[in-house]
Coordinates of C-alpha atoms and ligand atoms in Angstrom, one line a residue:
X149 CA -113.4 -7.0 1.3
X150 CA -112.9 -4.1 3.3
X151 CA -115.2 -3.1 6.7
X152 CA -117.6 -0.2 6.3
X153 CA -120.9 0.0 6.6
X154 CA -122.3 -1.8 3.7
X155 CA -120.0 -5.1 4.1
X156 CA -122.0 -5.0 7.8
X157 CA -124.7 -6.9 6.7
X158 CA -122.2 -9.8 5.2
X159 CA -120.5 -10.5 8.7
X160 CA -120.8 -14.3 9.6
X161 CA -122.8 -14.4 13.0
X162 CA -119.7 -15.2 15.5
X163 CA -118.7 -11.5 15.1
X164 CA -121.2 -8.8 17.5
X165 CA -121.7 -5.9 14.9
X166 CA -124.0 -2.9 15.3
X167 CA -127.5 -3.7 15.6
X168 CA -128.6 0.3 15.7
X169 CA -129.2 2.6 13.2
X170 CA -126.1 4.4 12.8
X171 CA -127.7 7.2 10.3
X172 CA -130.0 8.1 13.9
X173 CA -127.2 9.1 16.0
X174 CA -125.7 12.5 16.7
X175 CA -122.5 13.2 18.3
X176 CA -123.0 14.0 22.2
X177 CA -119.4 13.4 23.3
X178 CA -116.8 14.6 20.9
X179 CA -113.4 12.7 21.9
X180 CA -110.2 14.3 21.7
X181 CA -107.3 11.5 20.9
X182 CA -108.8 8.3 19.6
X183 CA -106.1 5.9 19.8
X184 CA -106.2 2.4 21.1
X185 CA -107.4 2.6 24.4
X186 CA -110.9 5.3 23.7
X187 CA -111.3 2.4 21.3
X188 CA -111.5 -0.4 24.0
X189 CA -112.9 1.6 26.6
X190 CA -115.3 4.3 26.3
X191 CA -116.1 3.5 22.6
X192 CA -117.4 -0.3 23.5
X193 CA -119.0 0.9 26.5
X194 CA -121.4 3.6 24.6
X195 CA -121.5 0.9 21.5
X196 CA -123.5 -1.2 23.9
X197 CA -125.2 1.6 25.6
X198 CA -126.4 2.3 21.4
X199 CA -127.9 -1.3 21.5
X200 CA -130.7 -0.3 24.7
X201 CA -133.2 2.3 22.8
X202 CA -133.4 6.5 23.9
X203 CA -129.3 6.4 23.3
X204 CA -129.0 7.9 20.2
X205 CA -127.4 11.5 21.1
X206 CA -124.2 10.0 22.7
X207 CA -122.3 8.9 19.2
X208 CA -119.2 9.7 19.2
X209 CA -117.3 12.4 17.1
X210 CA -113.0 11.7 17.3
X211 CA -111.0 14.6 17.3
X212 CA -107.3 13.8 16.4
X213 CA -105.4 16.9 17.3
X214 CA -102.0 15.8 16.1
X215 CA -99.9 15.4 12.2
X216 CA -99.4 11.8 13.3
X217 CA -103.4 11.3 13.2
X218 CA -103.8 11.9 9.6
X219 CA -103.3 7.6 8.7
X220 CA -105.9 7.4 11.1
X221 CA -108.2 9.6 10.3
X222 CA -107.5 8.5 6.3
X223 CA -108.2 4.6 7.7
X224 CA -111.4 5.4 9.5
X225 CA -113.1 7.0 6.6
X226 CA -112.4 4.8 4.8
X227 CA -114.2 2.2 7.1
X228 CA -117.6 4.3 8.1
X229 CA -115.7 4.7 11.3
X230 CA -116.1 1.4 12.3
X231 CA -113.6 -1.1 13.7
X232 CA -112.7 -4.4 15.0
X233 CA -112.2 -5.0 19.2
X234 CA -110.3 -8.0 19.5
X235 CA -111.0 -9.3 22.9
X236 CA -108.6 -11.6 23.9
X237 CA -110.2 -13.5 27.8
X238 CA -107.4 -15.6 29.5
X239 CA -108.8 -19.1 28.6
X240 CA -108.0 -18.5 25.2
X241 CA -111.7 -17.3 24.3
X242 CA -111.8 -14.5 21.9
X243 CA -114.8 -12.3 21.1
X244 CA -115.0 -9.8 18.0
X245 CA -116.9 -7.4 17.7
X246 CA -117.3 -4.1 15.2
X247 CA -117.8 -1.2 17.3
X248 CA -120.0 1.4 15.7
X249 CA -120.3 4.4 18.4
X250 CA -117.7 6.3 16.3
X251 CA -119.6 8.7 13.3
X252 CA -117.5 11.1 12.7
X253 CA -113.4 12.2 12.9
X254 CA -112.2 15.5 12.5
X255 CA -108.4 15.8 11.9
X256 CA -107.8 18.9 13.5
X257 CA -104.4 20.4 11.1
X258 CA -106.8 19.9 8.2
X259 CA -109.2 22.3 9.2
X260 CA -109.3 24.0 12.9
X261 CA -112.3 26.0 12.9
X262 CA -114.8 22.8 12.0
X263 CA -113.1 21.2 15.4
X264 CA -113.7 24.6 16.8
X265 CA -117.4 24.3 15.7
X266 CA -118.2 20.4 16.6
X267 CA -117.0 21.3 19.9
X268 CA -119.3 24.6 20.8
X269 CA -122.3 22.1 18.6
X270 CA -125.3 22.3 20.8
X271 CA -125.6 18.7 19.7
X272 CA -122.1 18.3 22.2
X273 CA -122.5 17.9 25.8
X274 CA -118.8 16.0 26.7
X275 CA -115.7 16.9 25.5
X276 CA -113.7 13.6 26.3
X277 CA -109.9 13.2 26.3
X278 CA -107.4 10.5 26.0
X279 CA -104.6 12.7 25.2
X280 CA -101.8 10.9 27.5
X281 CA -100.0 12.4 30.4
X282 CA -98.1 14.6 28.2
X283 CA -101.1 16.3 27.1
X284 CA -102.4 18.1 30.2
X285 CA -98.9 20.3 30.1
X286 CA -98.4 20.1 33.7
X287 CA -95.3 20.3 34.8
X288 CA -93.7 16.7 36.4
X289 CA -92.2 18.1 39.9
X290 CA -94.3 21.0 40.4
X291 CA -97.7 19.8 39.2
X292 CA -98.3 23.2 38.1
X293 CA -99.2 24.2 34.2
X294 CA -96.1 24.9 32.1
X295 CA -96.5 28.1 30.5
X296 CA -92.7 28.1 28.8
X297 CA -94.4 25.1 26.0
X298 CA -94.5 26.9 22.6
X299 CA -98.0 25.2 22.0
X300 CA -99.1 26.6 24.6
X301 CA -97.3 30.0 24.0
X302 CA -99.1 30.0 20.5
X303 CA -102.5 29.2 22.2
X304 CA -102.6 31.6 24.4
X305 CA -101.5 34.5 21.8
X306 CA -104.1 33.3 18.9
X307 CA -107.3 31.8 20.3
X308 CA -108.4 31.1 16.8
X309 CA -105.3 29.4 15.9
X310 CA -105.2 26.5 18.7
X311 CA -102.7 23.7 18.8
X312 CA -103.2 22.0 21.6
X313 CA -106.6 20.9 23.5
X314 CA -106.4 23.2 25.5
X315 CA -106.6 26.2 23.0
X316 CA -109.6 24.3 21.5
X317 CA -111.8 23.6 24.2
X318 CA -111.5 27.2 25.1
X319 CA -112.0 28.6 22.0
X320 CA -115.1 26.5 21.9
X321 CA -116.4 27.4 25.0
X322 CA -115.9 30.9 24.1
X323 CA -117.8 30.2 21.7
X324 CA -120.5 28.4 23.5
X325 CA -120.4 31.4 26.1
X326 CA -121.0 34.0 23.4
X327 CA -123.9 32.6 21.9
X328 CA -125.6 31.7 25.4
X329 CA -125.7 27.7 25.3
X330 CA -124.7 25.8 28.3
X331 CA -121.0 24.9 28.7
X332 CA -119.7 21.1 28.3
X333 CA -118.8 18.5 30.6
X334 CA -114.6 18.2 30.4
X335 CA -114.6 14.3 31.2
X336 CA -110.6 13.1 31.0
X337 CA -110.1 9.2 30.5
X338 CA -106.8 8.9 31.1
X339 CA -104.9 7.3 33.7
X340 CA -103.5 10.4 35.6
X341 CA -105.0 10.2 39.5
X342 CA -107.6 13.1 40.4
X343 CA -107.8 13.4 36.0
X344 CA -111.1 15.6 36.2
X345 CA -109.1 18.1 39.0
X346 CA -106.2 18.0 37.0
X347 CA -107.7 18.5 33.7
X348 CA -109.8 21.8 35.8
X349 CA -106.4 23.2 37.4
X350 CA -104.9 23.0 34.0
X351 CA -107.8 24.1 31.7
X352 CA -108.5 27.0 34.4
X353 CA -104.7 28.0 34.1
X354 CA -104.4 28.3 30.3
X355 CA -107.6 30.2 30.0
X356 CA -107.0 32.9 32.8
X357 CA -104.2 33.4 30.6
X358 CA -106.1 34.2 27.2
X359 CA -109.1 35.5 29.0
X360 CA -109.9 36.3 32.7
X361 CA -113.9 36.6 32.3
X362 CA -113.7 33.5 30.1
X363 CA -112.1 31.4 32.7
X364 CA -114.6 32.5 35.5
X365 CA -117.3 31.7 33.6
X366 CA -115.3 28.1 33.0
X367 CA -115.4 27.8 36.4
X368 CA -118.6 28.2 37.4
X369 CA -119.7 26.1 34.5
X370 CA -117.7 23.1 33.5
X371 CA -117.5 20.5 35.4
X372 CA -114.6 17.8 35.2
X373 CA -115.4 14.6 36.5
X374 CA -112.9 12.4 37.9
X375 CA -112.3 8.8 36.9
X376 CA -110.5 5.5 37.4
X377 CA -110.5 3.5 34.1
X378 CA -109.2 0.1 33.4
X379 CA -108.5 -1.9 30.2
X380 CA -105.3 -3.2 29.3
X381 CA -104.6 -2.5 25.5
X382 CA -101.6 -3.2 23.9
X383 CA -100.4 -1.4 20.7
X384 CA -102.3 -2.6 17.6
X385 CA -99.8 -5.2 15.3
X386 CA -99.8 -6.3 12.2
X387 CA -100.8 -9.7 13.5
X388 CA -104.3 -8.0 14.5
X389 CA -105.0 -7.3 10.8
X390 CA -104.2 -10.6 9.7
X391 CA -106.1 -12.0 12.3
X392 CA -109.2 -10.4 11.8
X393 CA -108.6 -11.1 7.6
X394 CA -108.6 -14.9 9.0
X395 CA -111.3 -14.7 11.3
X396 CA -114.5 -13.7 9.4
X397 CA -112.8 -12.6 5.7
X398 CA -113.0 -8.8 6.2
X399 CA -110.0 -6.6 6.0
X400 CA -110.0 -3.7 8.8
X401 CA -106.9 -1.4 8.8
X402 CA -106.8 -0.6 12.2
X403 CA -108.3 -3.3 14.6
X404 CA -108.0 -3.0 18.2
X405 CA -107.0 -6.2 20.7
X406 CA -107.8 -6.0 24.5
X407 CA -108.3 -8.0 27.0
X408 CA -111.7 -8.9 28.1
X409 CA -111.3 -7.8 31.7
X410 CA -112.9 -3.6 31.8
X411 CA -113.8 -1.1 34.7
X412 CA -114.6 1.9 34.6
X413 CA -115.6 4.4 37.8
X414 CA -116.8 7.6 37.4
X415 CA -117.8 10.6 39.5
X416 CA -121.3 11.2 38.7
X417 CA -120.6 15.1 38.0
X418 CA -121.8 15.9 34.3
X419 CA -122.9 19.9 33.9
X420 CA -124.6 19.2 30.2
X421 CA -126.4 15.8 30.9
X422 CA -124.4 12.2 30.6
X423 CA -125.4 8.7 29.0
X424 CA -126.4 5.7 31.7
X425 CA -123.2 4.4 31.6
X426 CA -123.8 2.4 35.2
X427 CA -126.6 0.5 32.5
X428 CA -123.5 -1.2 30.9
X429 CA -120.9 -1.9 33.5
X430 CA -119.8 1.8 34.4
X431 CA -120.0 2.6 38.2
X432 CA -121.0 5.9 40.0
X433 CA -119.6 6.7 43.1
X434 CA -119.2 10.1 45.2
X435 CA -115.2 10.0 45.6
X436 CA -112.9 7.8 43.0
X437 CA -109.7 8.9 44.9
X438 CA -109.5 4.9 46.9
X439 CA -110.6 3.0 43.6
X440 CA -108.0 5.1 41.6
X441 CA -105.1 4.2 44.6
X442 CA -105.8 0.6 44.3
X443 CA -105.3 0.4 41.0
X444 CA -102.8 2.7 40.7
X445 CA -100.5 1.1 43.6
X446 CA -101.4 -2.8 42.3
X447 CA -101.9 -2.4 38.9
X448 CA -100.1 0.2 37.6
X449 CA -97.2 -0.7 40.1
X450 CA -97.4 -4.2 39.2
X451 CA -96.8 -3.2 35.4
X452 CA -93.3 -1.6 36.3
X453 CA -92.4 -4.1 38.9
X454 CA -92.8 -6.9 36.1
X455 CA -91.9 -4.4 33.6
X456 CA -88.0 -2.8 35.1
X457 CA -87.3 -6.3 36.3
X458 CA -88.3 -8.1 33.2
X459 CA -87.1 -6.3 31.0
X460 CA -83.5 -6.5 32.8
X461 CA -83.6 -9.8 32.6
X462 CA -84.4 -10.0 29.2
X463 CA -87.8 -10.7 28.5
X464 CA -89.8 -9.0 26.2
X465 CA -93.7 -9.2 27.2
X466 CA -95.9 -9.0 30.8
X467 CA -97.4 -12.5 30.3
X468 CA -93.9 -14.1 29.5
X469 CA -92.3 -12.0 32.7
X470 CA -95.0 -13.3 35.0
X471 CA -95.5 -16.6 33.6
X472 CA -92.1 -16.6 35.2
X473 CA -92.8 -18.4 38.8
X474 CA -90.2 -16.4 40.6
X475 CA -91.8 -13.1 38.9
X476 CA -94.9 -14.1 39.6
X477 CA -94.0 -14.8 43.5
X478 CA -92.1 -11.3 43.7
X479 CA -95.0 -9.7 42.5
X480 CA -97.6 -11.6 44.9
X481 CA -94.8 -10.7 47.5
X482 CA -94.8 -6.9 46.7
X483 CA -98.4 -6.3 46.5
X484 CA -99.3 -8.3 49.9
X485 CA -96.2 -7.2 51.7
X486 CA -95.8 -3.6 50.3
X487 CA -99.0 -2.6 48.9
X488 CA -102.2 -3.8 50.6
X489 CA -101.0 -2.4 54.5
X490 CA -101.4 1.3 53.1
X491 CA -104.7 0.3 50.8
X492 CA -108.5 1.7 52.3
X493 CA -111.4 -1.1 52.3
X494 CA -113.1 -0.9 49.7
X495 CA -117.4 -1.5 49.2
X496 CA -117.7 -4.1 46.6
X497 CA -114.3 -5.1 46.3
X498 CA -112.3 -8.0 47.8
X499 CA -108.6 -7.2 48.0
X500 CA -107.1 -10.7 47.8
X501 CA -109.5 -11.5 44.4
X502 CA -108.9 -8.3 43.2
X503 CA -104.7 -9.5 43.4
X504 CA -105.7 -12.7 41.9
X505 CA -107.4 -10.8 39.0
X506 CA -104.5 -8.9 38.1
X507 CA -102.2 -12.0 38.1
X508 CA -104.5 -13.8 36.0
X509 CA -104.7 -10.8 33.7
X510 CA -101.0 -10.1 33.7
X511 CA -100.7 -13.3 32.6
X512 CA -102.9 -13.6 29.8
X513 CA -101.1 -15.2 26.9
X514 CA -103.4 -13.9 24.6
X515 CA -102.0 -9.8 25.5
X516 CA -98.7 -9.6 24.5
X517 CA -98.2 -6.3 26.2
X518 CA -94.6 -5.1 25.2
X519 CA -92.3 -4.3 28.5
X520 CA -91.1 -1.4 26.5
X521 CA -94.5 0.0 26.3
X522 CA -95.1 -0.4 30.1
X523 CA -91.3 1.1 31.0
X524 CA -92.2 4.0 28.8
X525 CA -92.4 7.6 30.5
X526 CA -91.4 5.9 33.7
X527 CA -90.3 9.1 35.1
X528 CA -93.7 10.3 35.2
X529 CA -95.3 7.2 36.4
X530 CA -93.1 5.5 39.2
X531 CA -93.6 8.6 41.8
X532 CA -97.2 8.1 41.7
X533 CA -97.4 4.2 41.3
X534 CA -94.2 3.3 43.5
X535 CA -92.6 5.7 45.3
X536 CA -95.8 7.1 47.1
X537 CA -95.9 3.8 48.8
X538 CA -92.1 3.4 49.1
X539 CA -92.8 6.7 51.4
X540 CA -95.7 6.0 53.6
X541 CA -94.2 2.2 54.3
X542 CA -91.2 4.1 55.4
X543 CA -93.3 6.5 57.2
X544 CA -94.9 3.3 59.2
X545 CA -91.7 2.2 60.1
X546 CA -92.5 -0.9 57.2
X547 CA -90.5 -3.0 55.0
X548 CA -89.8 -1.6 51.5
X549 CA -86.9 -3.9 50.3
X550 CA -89.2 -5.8 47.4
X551 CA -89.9 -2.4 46.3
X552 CA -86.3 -0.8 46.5
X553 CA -84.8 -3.5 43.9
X554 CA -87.0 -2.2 41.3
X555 CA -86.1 1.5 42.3
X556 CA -82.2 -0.2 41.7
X557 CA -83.3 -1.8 38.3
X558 CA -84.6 1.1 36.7
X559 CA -81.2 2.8 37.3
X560 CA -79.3 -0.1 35.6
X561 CA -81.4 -0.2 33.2
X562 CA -81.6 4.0 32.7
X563 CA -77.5 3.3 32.6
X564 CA -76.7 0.5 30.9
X565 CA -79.5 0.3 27.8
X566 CA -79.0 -3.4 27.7
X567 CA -80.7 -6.9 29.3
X568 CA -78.7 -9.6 30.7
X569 CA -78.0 -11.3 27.2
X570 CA -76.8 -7.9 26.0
X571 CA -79.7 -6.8 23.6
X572 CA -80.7 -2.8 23.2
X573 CA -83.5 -2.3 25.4
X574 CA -86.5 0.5 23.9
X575 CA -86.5 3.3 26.5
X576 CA -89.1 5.7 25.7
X577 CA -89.1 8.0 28.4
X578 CA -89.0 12.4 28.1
X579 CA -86.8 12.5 31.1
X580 CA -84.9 9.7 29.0
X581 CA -80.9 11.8 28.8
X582 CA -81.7 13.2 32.6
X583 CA -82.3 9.8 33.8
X584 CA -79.4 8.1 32.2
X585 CA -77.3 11.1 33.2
X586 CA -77.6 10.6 36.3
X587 CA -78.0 6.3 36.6
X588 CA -74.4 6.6 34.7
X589 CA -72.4 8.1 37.8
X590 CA -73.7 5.0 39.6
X591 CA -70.1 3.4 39.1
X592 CA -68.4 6.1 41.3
X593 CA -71.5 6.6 43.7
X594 CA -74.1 4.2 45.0
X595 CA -76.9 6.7 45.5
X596 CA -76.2 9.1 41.8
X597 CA -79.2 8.0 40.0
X598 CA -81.4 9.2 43.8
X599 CA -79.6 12.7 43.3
X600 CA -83.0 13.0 40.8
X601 CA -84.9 14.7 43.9
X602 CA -87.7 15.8 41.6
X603 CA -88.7 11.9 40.9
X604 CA -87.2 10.2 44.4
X605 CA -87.6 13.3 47.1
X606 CA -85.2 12.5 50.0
X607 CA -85.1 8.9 49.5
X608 CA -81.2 9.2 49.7
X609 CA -81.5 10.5 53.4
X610 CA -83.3 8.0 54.4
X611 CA -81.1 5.0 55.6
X612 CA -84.2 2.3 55.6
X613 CA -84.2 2.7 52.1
X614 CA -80.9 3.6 51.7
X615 CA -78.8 0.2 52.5
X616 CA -81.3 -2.0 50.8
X617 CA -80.7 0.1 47.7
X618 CA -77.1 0.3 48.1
X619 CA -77.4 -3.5 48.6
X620 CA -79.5 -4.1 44.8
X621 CA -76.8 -1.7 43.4
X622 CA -73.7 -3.8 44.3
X623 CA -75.5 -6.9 43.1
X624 CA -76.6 -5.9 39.9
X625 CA -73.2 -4.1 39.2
X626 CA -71.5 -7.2 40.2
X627 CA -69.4 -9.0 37.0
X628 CA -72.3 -11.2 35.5
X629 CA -75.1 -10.4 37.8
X630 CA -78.4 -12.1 37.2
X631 CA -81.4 -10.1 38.3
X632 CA -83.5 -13.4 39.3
X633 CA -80.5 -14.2 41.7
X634 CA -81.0 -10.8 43.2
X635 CA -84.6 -11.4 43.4
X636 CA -84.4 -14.5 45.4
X637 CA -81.8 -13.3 47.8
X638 CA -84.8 -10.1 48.6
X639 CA -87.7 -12.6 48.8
X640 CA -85.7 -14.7 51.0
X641 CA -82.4 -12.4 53.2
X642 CA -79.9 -15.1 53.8
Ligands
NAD4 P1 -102.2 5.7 22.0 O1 -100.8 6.2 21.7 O2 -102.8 4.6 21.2 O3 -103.2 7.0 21.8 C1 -103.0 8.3 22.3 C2 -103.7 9.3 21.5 O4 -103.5 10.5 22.0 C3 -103.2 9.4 20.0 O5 -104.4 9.6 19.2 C4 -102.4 10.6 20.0 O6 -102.3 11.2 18.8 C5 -103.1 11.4 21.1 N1 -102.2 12.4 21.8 C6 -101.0 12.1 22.3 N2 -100.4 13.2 22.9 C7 -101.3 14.2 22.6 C8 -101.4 15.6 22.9 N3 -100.3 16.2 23.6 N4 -102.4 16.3 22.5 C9 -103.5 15.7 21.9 N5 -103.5 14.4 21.5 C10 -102.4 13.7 21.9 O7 -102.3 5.4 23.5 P2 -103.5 4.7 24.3 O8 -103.1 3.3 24.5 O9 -104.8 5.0 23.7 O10 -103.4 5.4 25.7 C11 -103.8 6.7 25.9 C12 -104.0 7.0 27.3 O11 -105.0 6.2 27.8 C13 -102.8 6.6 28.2 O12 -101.9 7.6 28.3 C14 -103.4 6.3 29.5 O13 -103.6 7.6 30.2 C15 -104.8 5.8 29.2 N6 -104.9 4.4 29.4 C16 -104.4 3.5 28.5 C17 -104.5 2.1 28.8 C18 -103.9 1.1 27.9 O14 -103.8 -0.1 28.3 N7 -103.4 1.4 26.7 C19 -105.2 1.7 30.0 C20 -105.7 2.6 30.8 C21 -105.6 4.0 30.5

């Protein structure tokens, strides 16, 4: 039996479904990139918000912008747009739930003007995005909007014939504009620091391009509010389908898994009116920028630490790396040692439990988050999540030597494409032939794979950094090498 609406009523009582009337609800936020994380984050927290009465304009219409959407798109029609959240907790508890915010997905190559049209609805008052990093077509070592994309090229030369999301949230506000309704909160969701002033700064760019008047009145009218959001969610497997087929008898084509762990903190700035997210977990607050460090410096950082150095070793998921004891201790090391000295106070949150958190979540053997999908596009996170603290400890005059190993890891790993036991390591990265380019010269100079200024600055100037790296480089390109060797001798200098 497949999921959709009518097979609803048939769910045995362990599963949460819907308990609203999904035939009352009208699309407030139209979402641009529904893959699995909307589904674990923003989607559950407005399913819930749907549960309280007065909710019923913040359904959700999905946008999928992109060829590769169409199975999705095909899937969720199929289903009423409703799906299975998996949440896996660490004790082994897990919840299911059918999530039911979603009514509606528009696959954008089928036909552009109807996206053009949901988006300038009056019914619409947030455009949301998960779109990835890639998406807001900055450019990595300038930060500033890259005009040479031929998206983007095509975008700004035929407004009516968009591409990417940027040419169709201008062409819908246009629209909007033209016909006098009020513009549309921009609110981005994904994990890029400052997202609303990033999504604005881009946004802005594009449309000054198209149209000057336009991108005034953008402006002066949209607002982009920024966010920190948290959820780990791995990609979907085929396990998940069997094990919601064995779990309550219903077949669901594209369930989602997370953990149960969830934040979410916003800047309260919404131009066209918002749901009461702070009603179901969501928090408020004036600036994001120290919630978004924290998580970006322990988290996020914590990810690649386990993730560079696991994955040379030779394991293959975050729970098995930090189920590791030594990985586990190098981590603890490198977020007491490294991280918390340069990390603000926080209202509301307690540092050490916050650590603890993350450890237990890490560890959850119920999340088996791939290390190839936390090494992916490392060139565009490590900056942000590493080396900004690598700088400011060396700016105190701090250690950084827990750090620097995994700075030397993801060069042998950018180089050699192998682990320890000699399997083919998945690098997914766009700087992927730059980075091994450059990791490959390692064997005739120490510091090639640093010559990368755009990622590492002047790290290869600075001699505090410098013979600690130079150090990690000899080791791991010593005959038979073992990375948790190398680890040892950092946590504990002979
Ligand atoms: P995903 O691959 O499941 O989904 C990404 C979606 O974005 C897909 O629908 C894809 O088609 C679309 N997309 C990709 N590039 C695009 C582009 N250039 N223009 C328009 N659409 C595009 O990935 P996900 O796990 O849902 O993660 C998405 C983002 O969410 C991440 O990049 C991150 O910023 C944020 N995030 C993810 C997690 C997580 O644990 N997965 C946690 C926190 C934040």
């Amino acid at each position: 039996k497949g999921l959709n609406q009518q097979s609803l009523a048939d769910m045995p009582s362990h599963v949460d479904t819907p308990n609203y009337d999904r035939s009352k609800l009208k699309a407030g936020i139209v979402h641009i990139g529904v893959g699995g994380f909307h589904r674990a984050h923003q989607a559950v927290y407005i399913n819930e918000l749907l549960k309280m009465p007065g909710a019923e304009q913040w359904g959700i219409c999905g946008v999928g912008l992109l060829e590769g959407n169409r199975g999705l798109r095909d899937i969720l029609k199929q289903q009423d747009y409703l799906y299975t959240l998996t949440v896996r907790h660490p004790n082994g508890q897990i919840d299911n739930k059918v999530i039911g915010s979603m009514i509606d997905f528009l696959f954008a190559p089928e036909d552009k003007q109807a996206v053009i049209n949901k988006l300038a609805h009056s019914d619409t008052h947030i455009v949301s995005l998960t779109i990835t990093e890639g998406g807001y077509n900055f450019n990595p070592v300038t930060g500033e909007f890259d005009y040479s994309n031929p998206d983007i090229i095509n975008d700004i030369n035929n407004p009516n014939d968009p591409i990417t999301a940027f040419g169709y949230i201008t062409a819908a506000l246009k629209l909007r504009k033209e016909q006098g309704l009020d513009a549309f909160t921009v609110q981005s969701c994904d994990n890029i620091q400052h997202n609303g002033n990033v999504t604005r700064k881009m946004l802005l760019a594009f449309a000054a391009e198209q149209d000057k008047e336009l991108s005034e009145w953008i402006a002066a009218n949209v607002t982009f509010p920024n966010a920190m959001v948290d959820r780990i969610t791995p990609v979907s497997k085929k396990s998940d389908i069997d094990y919601v087929v064995d779990a309550y008898g219903v077949s669901d084509e594209w369930p989602i898994t997370c953990e149960s762990f969830t934040q979410w903190v916003i800047e309260d700035s919404f131009c066209c009116g918002r749901p009461d997210w702070d009603s179901v977990g969501a928090q408020f607050v004036s600036d994001v920028t120290p919630y978004e460090t924290m998580k970006i410096r322990l988290l996020n950082a914590g990810h690649s630490v386990l993730g560079l150095l696991g994955s040379v070793h030779g394991y293959s998921t975050i729970d098995e790396t930090v189920s590791d004891p030594l990985f586990a201790k190098y981590l603890r090391a490198f977020m007491d040692k490294e991280v918390t000295p340069n990390l603000a106070q926080l209202e509301g949150i307690d540092l050490e439990i916050y650590k603890d958190t993350l450890i237990e979540r890490f560890a959850n053997p119920n999340i088996k988050d791939s290390l190839s999908r936390i090494c992916s596009e490392s060139a565009a996170k490590l900056p942000k999540f590493l080396i900004a603290t690598i700088n400011e400890n060396l700016a105190q005059g701090r250690d950084v030597s827990l750090a620097t190993l995994v700075i030397a890891a993801w060069c042998f790993y950018s180089d050699k494409g192998v682990d320890e036991q000699g399997n083919t390591l998945e690098i997914i990265d766009a700087m992927q032939s730059e980075l091994h380019e450059a990791a490959a010269k390692t064997a005739s100079d120490d510091l090639a794979f640093l010559s990368l200024t755009s990622l590492f600055g002047d790290l290869n100037t600075q001699s505090a950094f410098t013979s600690h790296y130079k150090n990690n480089i000899e080791a791991l390109y010593a005959p038979a090498s073992k990375i948790k060797a190398i680890m040892n001798n950092v946590l504990e200098p002979k």
